Amino acid sequence: MKLFFKEHALLIAVQIVQFFVVLAIYWLDGYQRLLPALYGIFLGLFFLTAYLAYHYFSRRMFYKRLTNELSSLDDSFQTTENSSISRALDELLKAQYKHYQTRIKALESRQDEHLKFMDQWVHQMKTPLSVIELIAQNLDEPDSSSIREETDRMKTGLNTILYMARLRTIEQDFHIKPVHLSKIIHEVNGENKRFYIRNGIYPNLLQEKENIIVETDEKWLFFILSQLIHNAVKYSRGKSSRVDISVYEKDGEAVLEVKDFGAGIPEADKRRVFEPFYTGENGRKFRESTGMGLYLTKEAADYLGHRIELESTLGEGSLFRLIFGKTQNLTIL
């Protein structure tokens, strides 16, 4: 209704001014009886109102469609009315829909090509890194350890790039199945054994209840836990020699905690640690921070339906809590 009156406001104003001009001419010409003139103005207003009413009710669907937002792009194919202007609007929306669909398909194709390229490039880079590690084993210390330390850093960076690219199409890259939490923790600890040793950190596994199984994607959980452990070790370096990894149940839900006793997170940075590329105060002290690890962790956890919580005290350490759904118990025969 508002749009209709805005469109016809000028017409209504011109008609009212015209009525007053006719009335003034009638008065100035010496006609003292105004009743016929007022009757003429009444008839003019009647016909104007009738025209506006007919125009509105015959095109109310058209004005309603212009006023309401489209809930989806598919609504562009709705037909409004049989009037010429309504058909013109329908054709315009259909043409715009086809244009956007073409653009979206082109962008999706480019994104798929980029993802394939990143996947291939990461795997190609891992091969020479493995060769460098084999060569480093034949070198004397400390050269051997230094080279392997750098190759481990490069592998971690490559994996982060790979998972960042995969995150865009995570719905095509995950498979939910029962996963044994203790098993995945041992696998992550084994993968990062040299990383622990190099930084003088001991992973302390605490299991309130063994054989806890959760419904999740094993590959993405491996990545999430690896990121949490890397953060814990990095910010514990020189401050603590232990990182606690706890598995327990609370209110029928499985909980996985990674707790360090290192630098901690300033209060001002807590609400932004999951934002992309945000490194905060600790990022300026620890130059290896990219600001992407926790962002990818949070995005993957949200998509898998897991909750992630943070507790931290500056100078005392941080605790990241990953909460799954209802647990299952594994019976070992």
Tab-separated table of C-alpha atoms in Angstrom:
chain	number	residue	atom	x	y	z
A	1	MET	CA	0.000	0.000	0.000
A	2	LYS	CA	2.831	2.430	0.848
A	3	LEU	CA	4.543	1.746	-2.465
A	4	PHE	CA	1.262	2.344	-4.328
A	5	PHE	CA	0.712	5.747	-2.680
A	6	LYS	CA	4.344	6.728	-3.253
A	7	GLU	CA	3.947	5.927	-6.949
A	8	HIS	CA	0.686	7.950	-7.298
A	9	ALA	CA	1.474	10.760	-4.864
A	10	LEU	CA	2.268	13.197	-7.689
A	11	LEU	CA	-0.978	12.334	-9.540
A	12	ILE	CA	-3.061	12.886	-6.390
A	13	ALA	CA	-1.299	16.184	-5.665
A	14	VAL	CA	-1.791	17.451	-9.232
A	15	GLN	CA	-5.489	16.536	-9.160
A	16	ILE	CA	-6.045	18.352	-5.851
A	17	VAL	CA	-4.241	21.470	-7.122
A	18	GLN	CA	-6.318	21.302	-10.307
A	19	PHE	CA	-9.565	21.212	-8.307
A	20	PHE	CA	-8.525	24.285	-6.319
A	21	VAL	CA	-7.537	26.122	-9.524
A	22	VAL	CA	-10.944	25.367	-11.113
A	23	LEU	CA	-12.700	26.503	-7.939
A	24	ALA	CA	-10.680	29.756	-7.867
A	25	ILE	CA	-11.424	30.501	-11.540
A	26	TYR	CA	-15.112	29.832	-10.911
A	27	TRP	CA	-15.096	32.225	-7.935
A	28	LEU	CA	-13.103	34.977	-9.693
A	29	ASP	CA	-15.404	34.861	-12.732
A	30	GLY	CA	-18.230	36.123	-10.573
A	31	TYR	CA	-20.165	32.959	-9.933
A	32	GLN	CA	-21.264	33.319	-6.310
A	33	ARG	CA	-23.004	29.972	-5.994
A	34	LEU	CA	-20.280	27.474	-5.129
A	35	LEU	CA	-22.533	24.444	-4.765
A	36	PRO	CA	-22.300	23.372	-8.445
A	37	ALA	CA	-18.524	23.836	-8.328
A	38	LEU	CA	-18.221	21.792	-5.170
A	39	TYR	CA	-20.401	19.140	-6.729
A	40	GLY	CA	-18.078	19.064	-9.731
A	41	ILE	CA	-15.066	18.720	-7.437
A	42	PHE	CA	-16.825	15.919	-5.571
A	43	LEU	CA	-17.404	14.071	-8.833
A	44	GLY	CA	-13.754	14.595	-9.784
A	45	LEU	CA	-12.602	13.169	-6.421
A	46	PHE	CA	-15.021	10.271	-6.795
A	47	PHE	CA	-13.650	9.298	-10.189
A	48	LEU	CA	-10.051	9.760	-8.967
A	49	THR	CA	-10.705	7.520	-5.973
A	50	ALA	CA	-12.437	4.932	-8.152
A	51	TYR	CA	-9.484	4.934	-10.563
A	52	LEU	CA	-6.940	4.558	-7.750
A	53	ALA	CA	-8.968	1.788	-6.083
A	54	TYR	CA	-9.303	-0.138	-9.342
A	55	HIS	CA	-5.640	0.377	-10.154
A	56	TYR	CA	-4.541	-0.867	-6.699
A	57	PHE	CA	-6.799	-3.917	-6.427
A	58	SER	CA	-6.062	-5.001	-9.984
A	59	ARG	CA	-2.291	-4.856	-9.303
A	60	ARG	CA	-2.071	-5.553	-5.578
A	61	MET	CA	-0.075	-8.780	-6.193
A	62	PHE	CA	2.380	-6.792	-8.283
A	63	TYR	CA	2.921	-4.236	-5.503
A	64	LYS	CA	3.106	-6.981	-2.906
A	65	ARG	CA	5.838	-8.737	-4.862
A	66	LEU	CA	7.805	-5.502	-5.191
A	67	THR	CA	7.523	-4.890	-1.447
A	68	ASN	CA	8.340	-8.389	-0.088
A	69	GLU	CA	11.862	-9.791	-0.266
A	70	LEU	CA	12.567	-12.984	-2.155
A	71	SER	CA	13.145	-15.895	0.213
A	72	SER	CA	15.213	-17.719	-2.423
A	73	LEU	CA	16.385	-17.300	-5.998
A	74	ASP	CA	13.790	-19.863	-7.107
A	75	ASP	CA	11.071	-17.332	-6.249
A	76	SER	CA	12.181	-15.409	-9.326
A	77	PHE	CA	10.134	-17.841	-11.444
A	78	GLN	CA	6.861	-16.943	-9.782
A	79	THR	CA	4.280	-15.283	-12.008
A	80	THR	CA	2.627	-12.152	-10.659
A	81	GLU	CA	-0.270	-11.040	-12.854
A	82	ASN	CA	-1.298	-10.927	-16.482
A	83	SER	CA	-0.694	-7.204	-16.943
A	84	SER	CA	2.084	-6.000	-19.229
A	85	ILE	CA	4.187	-4.425	-16.474
A	86	SER	CA	3.874	-7.565	-14.322
A	87	ARG	CA	4.985	-9.758	-17.208
A	88	ALA	CA	7.916	-7.416	-17.813
A	89	LEU	CA	8.945	-7.762	-14.146
A	90	ASP	CA	8.681	-11.558	-14.330
A	91	GLU	CA	10.856	-11.669	-17.444
A	92	LEU	CA	13.412	-9.361	-15.813
A	93	LEU	CA	13.645	-11.544	-12.694
A	94	LYS	CA	13.978	-14.708	-14.785
A	95	ALA	CA	16.749	-13.153	-16.861
A	96	GLN	CA	18.513	-11.995	-13.692
A	97	TYR	CA	18.127	-15.486	-12.183
A	98	LYS	CA	19.694	-17.119	-15.244
A	99	HIS	CA	22.514	-14.566	-15.182
A	100	TYR	CA	23.311	-15.304	-11.537
A	101	GLN	CA	23.098	-19.045	-12.088
A	102	THR	CA	25.616	-18.776	-14.909
A	103	ARG	CA	27.939	-16.714	-12.730
A	104	ILE	CA	27.575	-19.075	-9.772
A	105	LYS	CA	28.351	-22.137	-11.897
A	106	ALA	CA	31.424	-20.408	-13.307
A	107	LEU	CA	32.637	-19.512	-9.799
A	108	GLU	CA	31.956	-23.043	-8.531
A	109	SER	CA	33.926	-24.465	-11.444
A	110	ARG	CA	36.863	-22.173	-10.686
A	111	GLN	CA	36.656	-23.075	-6.995
A	112	ASP	CA	36.706	-26.793	-7.794
A	113	GLU	CA	39.742	-26.308	-10.024
A	114	HIS	CA	41.466	-24.326	-7.281
A	115	LEU	CA	40.696	-27.044	-4.718
A	116	LYS	CA	42.043	-29.778	-6.983
A	117	PHE	CA	45.167	-27.756	-7.643
A	118	MET	CA	45.748	-27.144	-3.922
A	119	ASP	CA	45.192	-30.823	-3.140
A	120	GLN	CA	47.645	-31.948	-5.803
A	121	TRP	CA	50.187	-29.281	-4.870
A	122	VAL	CA	50.138	-30.199	-1.162
A	123	HIS	CA	50.654	-33.901	-1.937
A	124	GLN	CA	53.416	-33.068	-4.413
A	125	MET	CA	55.199	-31.002	-1.752
A	126	LYS	CA	54.966	-33.815	0.804
A	127	THR	CA	57.008	-36.135	-1.400
A	128	PRO	CA	60.189	-33.980	-1.492
A	129	LEU	CA	59.753	-33.268	2.219
A	130	SER	CA	59.772	-36.987	2.929
A	131	VAL	CA	62.910	-37.357	0.826
A	132	ILE	CA	64.572	-34.513	2.751
A	133	GLU	CA	63.682	-36.274	6.026
A	134	LEU	CA	65.277	-39.514	4.817
A	135	ILE	CA	68.430	-37.663	3.805
A	136	ALA	CA	68.495	-35.835	7.162
A	137	GLN	CA	68.561	-39.163	9.019
A	138	ASN	CA	72.054	-39.806	7.653
A	139	LEU	CA	73.368	-36.463	8.843
A	140	ASP	CA	75.034	-35.775	12.151
A	141	GLU	CA	73.329	-33.954	14.995
A	142	PRO	CA	72.264	-31.215	15.461
A	143	ASP	CA	71.881	-30.743	11.683
A	144	SER	CA	69.602	-33.765	11.361
A	145	SER	CA	67.181	-32.599	14.064
A	146	SER	CA	67.129	-29.050	12.725
A	147	ILE	CA	66.220	-30.189	9.218
A	148	ARG	CA	63.501	-32.536	10.446
A	149	GLU	CA	62.096	-29.787	12.650
A	150	GLU	CA	61.742	-27.492	9.664
A	151	THR	CA	60.192	-30.220	7.521
A	152	ASP	CA	57.644	-30.908	10.271
A	153	ARG	CA	56.722	-27.229	10.299
A	154	MET	CA	56.317	-27.257	6.552
A	155	LYS	CA	54.084	-30.341	6.744
A	156	THR	CA	51.908	-28.674	9.351
A	157	GLY	CA	51.584	-25.587	7.186
A	158	LEU	CA	50.732	-27.649	4.105
A	159	ASN	CA	48.051	-29.550	6.000
A	160	THR	CA	46.544	-26.281	7.207
A	161	ILE	CA	46.387	-25.002	3.624
A	162	LEU	CA	44.825	-28.254	2.448
A	163	TYR	CA	42.120	-28.259	5.114
A	164	MET	CA	41.410	-24.575	4.568
A	165	ALA	CA	40.732	-25.342	0.904
A	166	ARG	CA	38.624	-28.381	1.792
A	167	LEU	CA	36.566	-26.389	4.279
A	168	ARG	CA	34.793	-24.633	1.392
A	169	THR	CA	33.368	-27.957	0.246
A	170	ILE	CA	33.279	-29.779	3.579
A	171	GLU	CA	29.808	-31.156	2.838
A	172	GLN	CA	31.453	-33.275	0.106
A	173	ASP	CA	34.480	-34.186	2.209
A	174	PHE	CA	33.225	-35.757	5.412
A	175	HIS	CA	31.882	-39.127	6.477
A	176	ILE	CA	30.153	-39.563	9.843
A	177	LYS	CA	30.824	-42.861	11.576
A	178	PRO	CA	31.539	-44.205	15.094
A	179	VAL	CA	35.014	-43.126	16.197
A	180	HIS	CA	36.885	-44.360	19.262
A	181	LEU	CA	38.217	-41.244	21.023
A	182	SER	CA	41.164	-43.010	22.692
A	183	LYS	CA	42.252	-44.451	19.360
A	184	ILE	CA	42.234	-41.082	17.591
A	185	ILE	CA	44.131	-39.469	20.484
A	186	HIS	CA	46.872	-42.108	20.310
A	187	GLU	CA	47.123	-41.603	16.545
A	188	VAL	CA	47.481	-37.830	16.906
A	189	ASN	CA	50.062	-38.226	19.679
A	190	GLY	CA	52.020	-40.701	17.554
A	191	GLU	CA	51.946	-38.313	14.596
A	192	ASN	CA	53.267	-35.486	16.791
A	193	LYS	CA	55.792	-37.514	18.804
A	194	ARG	CA	58.822	-35.632	17.509
A	195	PHE	CA	56.958	-32.338	17.962
A	196	TYR	CA	56.434	-33.164	21.652
A	197	ILE	CA	60.055	-34.217	22.148
A	198	ARG	CA	61.459	-31.206	20.342
A	199	ASN	CA	59.517	-28.828	22.583
A	200	GLY	CA	60.062	-30.799	25.791
A	201	ILE	CA	56.336	-31.435	26.313
A	202	TYR	CA	54.782	-34.607	27.687
A	203	PRO	CA	51.191	-35.459	26.602
A	204	ASN	CA	49.283	-36.635	29.671
A	205	LEU	CA	46.188	-38.662	28.715
A	206	LEU	CA	43.442	-38.695	31.359
A	207	GLN	CA	40.491	-41.031	30.776
A	208	GLU	CA	37.672	-40.973	33.267
A	209	LYS	CA	35.940	-43.668	31.235
A	210	GLU	CA	37.534	-45.852	28.599
A	211	ASN	CA	36.098	-46.980	25.269
A	212	ILE	CA	34.047	-43.854	24.579
A	213	ILE	CA	32.759	-43.764	21.020
A	214	VAL	CA	31.327	-40.693	19.284
A	215	GLU	CA	29.648	-40.068	15.944
A	216	THR	CA	31.959	-37.822	13.915
A	217	ASP	CA	34.270	-37.645	10.923
A	218	GLU	CA	37.583	-39.297	11.772
A	219	LYS	CA	39.708	-37.246	9.386
A	220	TRP	CA	38.333	-33.884	10.499
A	221	LEU	CA	38.512	-34.882	14.183
A	222	PHE	CA	42.169	-35.796	13.647
A	223	PHE	CA	42.730	-32.323	12.207
A	224	ILE	CA	40.811	-30.562	15.028
A	225	LEU	CA	42.708	-32.397	17.761
A	226	SER	CA	46.048	-31.811	15.994
A	227	GLN	CA	45.383	-28.075	15.856
A	228	LEU	CA	44.447	-27.919	19.546
A	229	ILE	CA	47.558	-29.878	20.518
A	230	HIS	CA	49.827	-27.746	18.347
A	231	ASN	CA	48.458	-24.611	19.980
A	232	ALA	CA	48.828	-26.094	23.457
A	233	VAL	CA	52.442	-27.135	22.862
A	234	LYS	CA	53.382	-23.884	21.126
A	235	TYR	CA	52.100	-21.677	23.934
A	236	SER	CA	53.495	-23.985	26.658
A	237	ARG	CA	57.043	-23.876	25.343
A	238	GLY	CA	59.413	-22.712	28.073
A	239	LYS	CA	56.603	-22.451	30.662
A	240	SER	CA	55.417	-26.018	31.240
A	241	SER	CA	56.439	-29.556	30.404
A	242	ARG	CA	52.954	-31.055	30.288
A	243	VAL	CA	49.784	-30.931	28.222
A	244	ASP	CA	46.688	-32.699	29.555
A	245	ILE	CA	44.371	-34.475	27.136
A	246	SER	CA	41.199	-35.559	28.933
A	247	VAL	CA	38.287	-37.734	27.827
A	248	TYR	CA	35.151	-38.035	29.957
A	249	GLU	CA	31.370	-37.928	29.936
A	250	LYS	CA	29.211	-35.093	31.237
A	251	ASP	CA	25.405	-35.084	31.139
A	252	GLY	CA	25.476	-38.022	28.735
A	253	GLU	CA	27.783	-36.233	26.269
A	254	ALA	CA	31.369	-37.098	25.399
A	255	VAL	CA	33.913	-34.388	26.133
A	256	LEU	CA	37.468	-34.076	24.846
A	257	GLU	CA	39.692	-31.489	26.547
A	258	VAL	CA	43.127	-30.188	25.681
A	259	LYS	CA	44.657	-28.205	28.535
A	260	ASP	CA	48.004	-26.449	28.631
A	261	PHE	CA	49.776	-24.580	31.417
A	262	GLY	CA	51.441	-21.940	29.297
A	263	ALA	CA	50.955	-18.313	28.341
A	264	GLY	CA	47.157	-18.187	28.480
A	265	ILE	CA	44.940	-15.860	26.456
A	266	PRO	CA	44.314	-12.211	27.392
A	267	GLU	CA	40.693	-11.415	28.261
A	268	ALA	CA	40.390	-8.987	25.348
A	269	ASP	CA	41.406	-11.694	22.836
A	270	LYS	CA	39.099	-14.501	24.005
A	271	ARG	CA	36.079	-13.442	21.967
A	272	ARG	CA	38.134	-13.156	18.774
A	273	VAL	CA	40.452	-16.173	18.859
A	274	PHE	CA	38.161	-18.092	16.471
A	275	GLU	CA	38.141	-15.321	13.873
A	276	PRO	CA	40.217	-15.898	10.695
A	277	PHE	CA	43.735	-14.420	10.655
A	278	TYR	CA	43.361	-13.022	14.180
A	279	THR	CA	46.544	-13.644	16.192
A	280	GLY	CA	46.075	-11.247	19.117
A	281	GLU	CA	48.674	-10.387	21.712
A	282	ASN	CA	50.170	-13.883	21.804
A	283	GLY	CA	50.530	-13.806	18.029
A	284	ARG	CA	52.961	-10.919	18.342
A	285	LYS	CA	55.042	-12.875	20.863
A	286	PHE	CA	54.915	-16.217	19.032
A	287	ARG	CA	55.708	-15.336	15.440
A	288	GLU	CA	54.602	-18.744	14.106
A	289	SER	CA	50.935	-17.893	14.658
A	290	THR	CA	48.843	-17.566	11.498
A	291	GLY	CA	45.434	-17.007	13.084
A	292	MET	CA	43.892	-19.793	10.967
A	293	GLY	CA	44.225	-22.890	13.162
A	294	LEU	CA	41.479	-22.096	15.669
A	295	TYR	CA	39.284	-20.607	12.953
A	296	LEU	CA	39.389	-23.844	10.940
A	297	THR	CA	38.883	-25.845	14.137
A	298	LYS	CA	35.748	-23.901	15.059
A	299	GLU	CA	34.309	-24.023	11.533
A	300	ALA	CA	34.849	-27.782	11.236
A	301	ALA	CA	33.426	-28.448	14.718
A	302	ASP	CA	30.330	-26.366	13.981
A	303	TYR	CA	29.713	-28.164	10.721
A	304	LEU	CA	30.075	-31.569	12.369
A	305	GLY	CA	27.613	-30.526	15.084
A	306	HIS	CA	30.173	-30.382	17.909
A	307	ARG	CA	30.522	-27.541	20.399
A	308	ILE	CA	33.852	-26.013	21.324
A	309	GLU	CA	34.434	-24.026	24.511
A	310	LEU	CA	37.375	-22.004	25.759
A	311	GLU	CA	38.618	-21.287	29.260
A	312	SER	CA	41.846	-19.393	29.795
A	313	THR	CA	43.694	-17.361	32.405
A	314	LEU	CA	46.564	-15.143	31.356
A	315	GLY	CA	49.860	-16.591	32.562
A	316	GLU	CA	48.274	-19.849	33.754
A	317	GLY	CA	47.219	-21.622	30.576
A	318	SER	CA	44.248	-22.437	28.362
A	319	LEU	CA	41.663	-25.191	28.082
A	320	PHE	CA	39.787	-26.063	24.906
A	321	ARG	CA	36.781	-28.322	25.366
A	322	LEU	CA	35.258	-30.215	22.423
A	323	ILE	CA	31.765	-31.502	23.250
A	324	PHE	CA	30.188	-34.254	21.183
A	325	GLY	CA	26.676	-35.666	21.228
A	326	LYS	CA	25.491	-38.719	23.128
A	327	THR	CA	28.129	-41.369	23.657
A	328	GLN	CA	28.283	-45.074	22.944
A	329	ASN	CA	30.111	-47.690	24.967
A	330	LEU	CA	32.350	-50.195	23.183
A	331	THR	CA	32.195	-53.711	24.485
A	332	ILE	CA	35.460	-55.598	24.039
A	333	LEU	CA	34.967	-59.340	23.713
